[in-house]
PDB file of C-alpha atoms and ligand atoms in Angstrom:
ATOM      1  CA  MET U   8     164.762  22.922 116.149  1.00 87.00           C
ATOM      2  CA  LYS U   9     163.030  23.461 112.782  1.00 90.00           C
ATOM      3  CA  ASN U  10     161.587  19.932 112.974  1.00 93.00           C
ATOM      4  CA  ASP U  11     159.451  21.077 115.916  1.00 95.00           C
ATOM      5  CA  ILE U  12     157.597  23.566 113.691  1.00 97.00           C
ATOM      6  CA  GLU U  13     154.272  22.462 112.195  1.00 95.00           C
ATOM      7  CA  GLN U  14     153.980  25.333 109.735  1.00 96.00           C
ATOM      8  CA  ILE U  15     155.634  28.658 108.991  1.00 97.00           C
ATOM      9  CA  LEU U  16     153.001  31.324 109.617  1.00 97.00           C
ATOM     10  CA  VAL U  17     154.960  34.512 108.889  1.00 98.00           C
ATOM     11  CA  SER U  18     158.111  34.163 106.801  1.00 98.00           C
ATOM     12  CA  LYS U  19     161.298  36.175 107.254  1.00 98.00           C
ATOM     13  CA  LYS U  20     160.447  38.075 104.077  1.00 98.00           C
ATOM     14  CA  GLU U  21     156.963  38.939 105.366  1.00 98.00           C
ATOM     15  CA  ILE U  22     158.435  40.047 108.698  1.00 98.00           C
ATOM     16  CA  ASP U  23     160.820  42.409 106.878  1.00 98.00           C
ATOM     17  CA  ILE U  24     157.890  44.006 105.030  1.00 98.00           C
ATOM     18  CA  ILE U  25     155.863  44.359 108.257  1.00 98.00           C
ATOM     19  CA  VAL U  26     158.823  45.916 110.098  1.00 98.00           C
ATOM     20  CA  LYS U  27     159.308  48.505 107.352  1.00 98.00           C
ATOM     21  CA  ARG U  28     155.574  49.351 107.278  1.00 98.00           C
ATOM     22  CA  ILE U  29     155.355  49.819 111.043  1.00 98.00           C
ATOM     23  CA  ALA U  30     158.526  51.933 111.034  1.00 98.00           C
ATOM     24  CA  ASP U  31     156.976  54.136 108.333  1.00 98.00           C
ATOM     25  CA  GLU U  32     153.779  54.531 110.384  1.00 98.00           C
ATOM     26  CA  LEU U  33     155.769  55.426 113.509  1.00 98.00           C
ATOM     27  CA  THR U  34     157.841  57.931 111.521  1.00 98.00           C
ATOM     28  CA  VAL U  35     154.701  59.763 110.416  1.00 98.00           C
ATOM     29  CA  ASP U  36     153.355  59.915 113.980  1.00 98.00           C
ATOM     30  CA  TYR U  37     156.507  60.372 116.116  1.00 98.00           C
ATOM     31  CA  ALA U  38     159.324  61.966 114.071  1.00 97.00           C
ATOM     32  CA  ASP U  39     159.194  65.225 116.089  1.00 97.00           C
ATOM     33  CA  LYS U  40     158.226  63.745 119.481  1.00 98.00           C
ATOM     34  CA  ASN U  41     161.418  62.143 120.852  1.00 98.00           C
ATOM     35  CA  PRO U  42     159.408  59.132 122.081  1.00 98.00           C
ATOM     36  CA  VAL U  43     160.488  56.378 124.458  1.00 98.00           C
ATOM     37  CA  LEU U  44     160.224  52.903 122.948  1.00 98.00           C
ATOM     38  CA  ILE U  45     159.564  50.474 125.758  1.00 98.00           C
ATOM     39  CA  GLY U  46     160.158  46.842 124.909  1.00 98.00           C
ATOM     40  CA  LEU U  47     158.537  44.094 126.897  1.00 97.00           C
ATOM     41  CA  LEU U  48     161.244  41.477 127.383  1.00 96.00           C
ATOM     42  CA  LYS U  49     162.170  39.074 126.092  1.00 95.00           C
ATOM     43  CA  GLY U  50     159.785  38.579 123.179  1.00 96.00           C
ATOM     44  CA  CYS U  51     160.204  42.143 121.882  1.00 97.00           C
ATOM     45  CA  VAL U  52     163.917  42.003 121.177  1.00 97.00           C
ATOM     46  CA  MET U  53     164.003  41.088 117.473  1.00 98.00           C
ATOM     47  CA  PHE U  54     161.012  43.246 116.536  1.00 98.00           C
ATOM     48  CA  MET U  55     162.145  46.267 118.557  1.00 98.00           C
ATOM     49  CA  SER U  56     165.679  46.002 117.280  1.00 98.00           C
ATOM     50  CA  ASP U  57     164.631  45.740 113.625  1.00 98.00           C
ATOM     51  CA  VAL U  58     161.970  48.486 113.801  1.00 98.00           C
ATOM     52  CA  SER U  59     164.178  50.929 115.711  1.00 98.00           C
ATOM     53  CA  LYS U  60     166.951  50.583 113.114  1.00 98.00           C
ATOM     54  CA  CYS U  61     164.482  51.853 110.492  1.00 98.00           C
ATOM     55  CA  LEU U  62     163.591  54.982 112.521  1.00 98.00           C
ATOM     56  CA  ASP U  63     165.626  58.029 111.533  1.00 98.00           C
ATOM     57  CA  PHE U  64     164.643  60.364 114.390  1.00 98.00           C
ATOM     58  CA  ASN U  65     165.526  60.910 118.040  1.00 98.00           C
ATOM     59  CA  LEU U  66     164.129  58.392 120.493  1.00 98.00           C
ATOM     60  CA  GLU U  67     165.087  56.488 123.628  1.00 98.00           C
ATOM     61  CA  LEU U  68     164.979  52.763 124.248  1.00 98.00           C
ATOM     62  CA  ASP U  69     164.114  51.094 127.521  1.00 98.00           C
ATOM     63  CA  TYR U  70     162.825  47.700 128.618  1.00 98.00           C
ATOM     64  CA  MET U  71     160.503  46.132 131.138  1.00 97.00           C
ATOM     65  CA  ASP U  72     160.251  42.480 131.975  1.00 96.00           C
ATOM     66  CA  VAL U  73     156.719  41.470 132.870  1.00 91.00           C
ATOM     67  CA  SER U  74     155.484  37.926 133.031  1.00 81.00           C
ATOM     68  CA  SER U  75     152.060  36.403 132.674  1.00 72.00           C
ATOM     69  CA  TYR U  76     152.836  33.147 130.915  1.00 59.00           C
ATOM     70  CA  ASN U  77     153.842  29.728 132.110  1.00 57.00           C
ATOM     71  CA  GLY U  78     154.407  27.289 129.251  1.00 55.00           C
ATOM     72  CA  VAL U  79     151.613  27.747 126.703  1.00 59.00           C
ATOM     73  CA  SER U  80     148.921  29.383 128.835  1.00 60.00           C
ATOM     74  CA  SER U  81     148.409  32.804 130.327  1.00 60.00           C
ATOM     75  CA  THR U  82     148.212  32.768 134.126  1.00 62.00           C
ATOM     76  CA  GLY U  83     146.323  36.063 134.285  1.00 64.00           C
ATOM     77  CA  VAL U  84     148.647  37.374 136.988  1.00 72.00           C
ATOM     78  CA  VAL U  85     151.042  40.006 135.656  1.00 77.00           C
ATOM     79  CA  THR U  86     154.228  40.608 137.622  1.00 87.00           C
ATOM     80  CA  ILE U  87     157.043  43.125 136.957  1.00 91.00           C
ATOM     81  CA  ASP U  88     160.420  41.384 137.047  1.00 93.00           C
ATOM     82  CA  ARG U  89     162.466  44.320 135.701  1.00 96.00           C
ATOM     83  CA  ASP U  90     161.382  47.940 135.768  1.00 95.00           C
ATOM     84  CA  LEU U  91     162.236  50.958 133.582  1.00 96.00           C
ATOM     85  CA  LYS U  92     165.334  53.117 134.098  1.00 96.00           C
ATOM     86  CA  THR U  93     163.783  56.090 132.263  1.00 96.00           C
ATOM     87  CA  ASP U  94     161.768  58.925 133.775  1.00 96.00           C
ATOM     88  CA  ILE U  95     158.680  58.851 131.574  1.00 98.00           C
ATOM     89  CA  VAL U  96     156.815  61.855 132.999  1.00 98.00           C
ATOM     90  CA  GLY U  97     155.472  63.914 130.094  1.00 98.00           C
ATOM     91  CA  ARG U  98     156.912  61.542 127.487  1.00 98.00           C
ATOM     92  CA  ASP U  99     155.265  59.892 124.489  1.00 98.00           C
ATOM     93  CA  ILE U 100     155.572  56.129 124.892  1.00 98.00           C
ATOM     94  CA  ILE U 101     155.416  53.367 122.313  1.00 98.00           C
ATOM     95  CA  ILE U 102     155.234  49.928 123.873  1.00 98.00           C
ATOM     96  CA  MET U 103     156.916  47.370 121.613  1.00 98.00           C
ATOM     97  CA  GLU U 104     155.356  43.928 121.978  1.00 97.00           C
ATOM     98  CA  ASP U 105     155.763  40.590 120.222  1.00 97.00           C
ATOM     99  CA  ILE U 106     152.137  39.444 120.448  1.00 97.00           C
ATOM    100  CA  VAL U 107     148.860  40.540 122.016  1.00 96.00           C
ATOM    101  CA  ASP U 108     146.856  37.539 123.186  1.00 94.00           C
ATOM    102  CA  THR U 109     144.522  37.958 126.177  1.00 92.00           C
ATOM    103  CA  GLY U 110     145.457  41.654 126.380  1.00 93.00           C
ATOM    104  CA  ARG U 111     146.068  41.433 130.122  1.00 90.00           C
ATOM    105  CA  THR U 112     149.789  42.243 130.045  1.00 90.00           C
ATOM    106  CA  LEU U 113     149.386  45.384 127.971  1.00 94.00           C
ATOM    107  CA  THR U 114     146.344  46.609 129.857  1.00 93.00           C
ATOM    108  CA  LYS U 115     148.334  46.393 133.063  1.00 90.00           C
ATOM    109  CA  VAL U 116     151.487  47.981 131.630  1.00 95.00           C
ATOM    110  CA  LYS U 117     149.575  50.807 129.908  1.00 96.00           C
ATOM    111  CA  GLU U 118     147.768  51.598 133.147  1.00 93.00           C
ATOM    112  CA  LEU U 119     151.062  51.680 135.042  1.00 93.00           C
ATOM    113  CA  LEU U 120     152.756  54.009 132.539  1.00 96.00           C
ATOM    114  CA  ILE U 121     149.806  56.407 132.460  1.00 97.00           C
ATOM    115  CA  ASN U 122     149.748  56.469 136.270  1.00 95.00           C
ATOM    116  CA  ARG U 123     153.455  57.350 136.224  1.00 96.00           C
ATOM    117  CA  GLY U 124     152.722  60.464 134.176  1.00 98.00           C
ATOM    118  CA  ALA U 125     153.377  59.474 130.557  1.00 98.00           C
ATOM    119  CA  LYS U 126     151.923  61.986 128.103  1.00 98.00           C
ATOM    120  CA  SER U 127     150.684  59.251 125.750  1.00 98.00           C
ATOM    121  CA  VAL U 128     150.978  55.468 125.579  1.00 98.00           C
ATOM    122  CA  LYS U 129     150.482  53.517 122.363  1.00 98.00           C
ATOM    123  CA  VAL U 130     151.229  49.939 121.419  1.00 98.00           C
ATOM    124  CA  ALA U 131     153.094  48.488 118.442  1.00 98.00           C
ATOM    125  CA  THR U 132     152.855  44.725 118.162  1.00 98.00           C
ATOM    126  CA  LEU U 133     154.219  42.358 115.561  1.00 98.00           C
ATOM    127  CA  LEU U 134     151.407  39.833 116.042  1.00 98.00           C
ATOM    128  CA  ASP U 135     147.807  40.083 117.177  1.00 98.00           C
ATOM    129  CA  LYS U 136     145.814  37.042 118.284  1.00 97.00           C
ATOM    130  CA  PRO U 137     142.294  38.575 118.500  1.00 96.00           C
ATOM    131  CA  GLU U 138     140.587  35.251 119.314  1.00 96.00           C
ATOM    132  CA  GLY U 139     142.574  35.063 122.551  1.00 92.00           C
ATOM    133  CA  ARG U 140     141.341  38.397 123.884  1.00 94.00           C
ATOM    134  CA  ILE U 141     139.931  38.405 127.426  1.00 93.00           C
ATOM    135  CA  VAL U 142     140.176  42.120 128.161  1.00 93.00           C
ATOM    136  CA  GLU U 143     139.454  44.864 125.651  1.00 95.00           C
ATOM    137  CA  LEU U 144     142.747  46.068 124.242  1.00 95.00           C
ATOM    138  CA  GLU U 145     143.605  47.300 120.777  1.00 96.00           C
ATOM    139  CA  ALA U 146     147.141  47.961 119.612  1.00 98.00           C
ATOM    140  CA  GLU U 147     147.537  51.108 117.500  1.00 98.00           C
ATOM    141  CA  TYR U 148     150.198  49.526 115.249  1.00 98.00           C
ATOM    142  CA  VAL U 149     149.669  45.866 114.299  1.00 98.00           C
ATOM    143  CA  GLY U 150     151.959  43.795 112.099  1.00 98.00           C
ATOM    144  CA  ILE U 151     149.656  40.894 111.314  1.00 98.00           C
ATOM    145  CA  SER U 152     146.745  39.030 112.930  1.00 97.00           C
ATOM    146  CA  VAL U 153     147.306  35.333 113.524  1.00 96.00           C
ATOM    147  CA  PRO U 154     144.914  32.473 114.401  1.00 95.00           C
ATOM    148  CA  ASN U 155     144.649  31.080 117.894  1.00 93.00           C
ATOM    149  CA  HIS U 156     147.683  28.761 117.807  1.00 91.00           C
ATOM    150  CA  PHE U 157     150.749  28.783 120.001  1.00 92.00           C
ATOM    151  CA  VAL U 158     153.450  30.372 117.869  1.00 96.00           C
ATOM    152  CA  VAL U 159     157.209  30.683 118.314  1.00 97.00           C
ATOM    153  CA  GLY U 160     160.200  32.323 116.659  1.00 98.00           C
ATOM    154  CA  TYR U 161     161.552  35.843 116.024  1.00 98.00           C
ATOM    155  CA  GLY U 162     161.629  36.483 119.778  1.00 98.00           C
ATOM    156  CA  LEU U 163     158.657  34.347 120.839  1.00 97.00           C
ATOM    157  CA  ASP U 164     159.432  31.300 122.934  1.00 96.00           C
ATOM    158  CA  TYR U 165     158.108  28.095 124.354  1.00 95.00           C
ATOM    159  CA  ASN U 166     159.782  27.700 127.753  1.00 93.00           C
ATOM    160  CA  GLU U 167     162.688  29.903 126.540  1.00 95.00           C
ATOM    161  CA  ARG U 168     163.299  27.931 123.334  1.00 96.00           C
ATOM    162  CA  TYR U 169     162.796  28.863 119.648  1.00 98.00           C
ATOM    163  CA  ARG U 170     163.330  32.642 120.099  1.00 98.00           C
ATOM    164  CA  ASN U 171     166.164  32.543 117.556  1.00 98.00           C
ATOM    165  CA  LEU U 172     164.089  31.179 114.661  1.00 98.00           C
ATOM    166  CA  PRO U 173     164.097  33.820 111.883  1.00 97.00           C
ATOM    167  CA  TYR U 174     160.359  33.358 111.197  1.00 98.00           C
ATOM    168  CA  ILE U 175     157.087  32.849 113.117  1.00 98.00           C
ATOM    169  CA  GLY U 176     155.943  29.252 113.176  1.00 97.00           C
ATOM    170  CA  ILE U 177     153.229  27.137 114.750  1.00 96.00           C
ATOM    171  CA  LEU U 178     154.745  24.782 117.298  1.00 94.00           C
ATOM    172  CA  LYS U 179     153.854  21.100 116.901  1.00 93.00           C
ATOM    173  CA  GLU U 180     151.373  20.128 119.602  1.00 89.00           C
ATOM    174  CA  LYS U 181     153.378  17.052 120.548  1.00 90.00           C
ATOM    175  CA  ILE U 182     156.123  19.373 121.841  1.00 90.00           C
ATOM    176  CA  TYR U 183     153.938  20.783 124.603  1.00 83.00           C
ATOM    177  CA  LYS U 184     151.292  18.054 124.975  1.00 80.00           C
ATOM    178  CA  LYS U 185     153.516  15.300 126.280  1.00 68.00           C
TER     179      LYS U 185
HETATM  180  P1  IMP X   5     148.664  38.516 127.020  1.00 52.75           P
HETATM  181  O1  IMP X   5     148.771  39.232 128.328  1.00 52.75           O
HETATM  182  O2  IMP X   5     147.848  37.261 127.132  1.00 52.75           O
HETATM  183  O3  IMP X   5     148.206  39.381 125.881  1.00 52.75           O
HETATM  184  O4  IMP X   5     150.092  37.926 126.721  1.00 52.75           O
HETATM  185  C1  IMP X   5     151.070  38.543 125.993  1.00 52.75           C
HETATM  186  C2  IMP X   5     152.346  37.766 126.184  1.00 52.75           C
HETATM  187  O5  IMP X   5     152.102  36.353 126.225  1.00 52.75           O
HETATM  188  C3  IMP X   5     153.246  37.959 124.994  1.00 52.75           C
HETATM  189  O6  IMP X   5     154.111  39.029 125.182  1.00 52.75           O
HETATM  190  C4  IMP X   5     153.993  36.638 124.922  1.00 52.75           C
HETATM  191  O7  IMP X   5     155.130  36.696 125.732  1.00 52.75           O
HETATM  192  C5  IMP X   5     153.039  35.626 125.481  1.00 52.75           C
HETATM  193  N1  IMP X   5     152.338  34.889 124.408  1.00 52.75           N
HETATM  194  C6  IMP X   5     151.037  34.982 124.035  1.00 52.75           C
HETATM  195  N2  IMP X   5     150.756  34.163 123.014  1.00 52.75           N
HETATM  196  C7  IMP X   5     151.914  33.541 122.713  1.00 52.75           C
HETATM  197  C8  IMP X   5     152.285  32.571 121.716  1.00 52.75           C
HETATM  198  O8  IMP X   5     151.484  32.099 120.867  1.00 52.75           O
HETATM  199  N3  IMP X   5     153.583  32.183 121.722  1.00 52.75           N
HETATM  200  C9  IMP X   5     154.511  32.662 122.598  1.00 52.75           C
HETATM  201  N4  IMP X   5     154.209  33.556 123.525  1.00 52.75           N
HETATM  202  C10 IMP X   5     152.923  33.997 123.597  1.00 52.75           C
END
């Protein structure tokens, strides 16, 4: 699996530092708010799990599964494959995301949560790919900006593979340009 990686972009050590920093920022802003952390499956799992373990205040966890990707390109059509179990009316929401690319997924999900009556909706993302942006969307909590490459690891996949890598790496082009 590691042979398919061109270059390590964010090491495990760097991820640990980012996770701690974002947890500290969320603690300042949400410690007395009992927020709902909503993870967008499946890419969020490592990030959400690691960040939430650093948060020493009351919160709830829930997940949505929305898809917009097929292979290495965004289709632009966002569909909900699994919905929330939590009533979010009047609640402060933090969406936990692996990467913001075009911004379409989050724009759609934010809109949906606000329409359902959330009190506030903010976004925490491990990675930001600003060059990929098609719609205007800024995450309030950003781990690190990355260049416009297809990256995998620490939850991010290529056709369901590489999620279990402990770091973020650039996938060799020959893997997806066959
Ligand atoms: P957006 O709607 O284009 O911002 O897409 C966000 C979603 O696309 C992320 O949650 C990922 O699942 C997926 N995605 C975007 N860029 C990458 C990448 O470089 N590697 C793996 N998945 C990606």
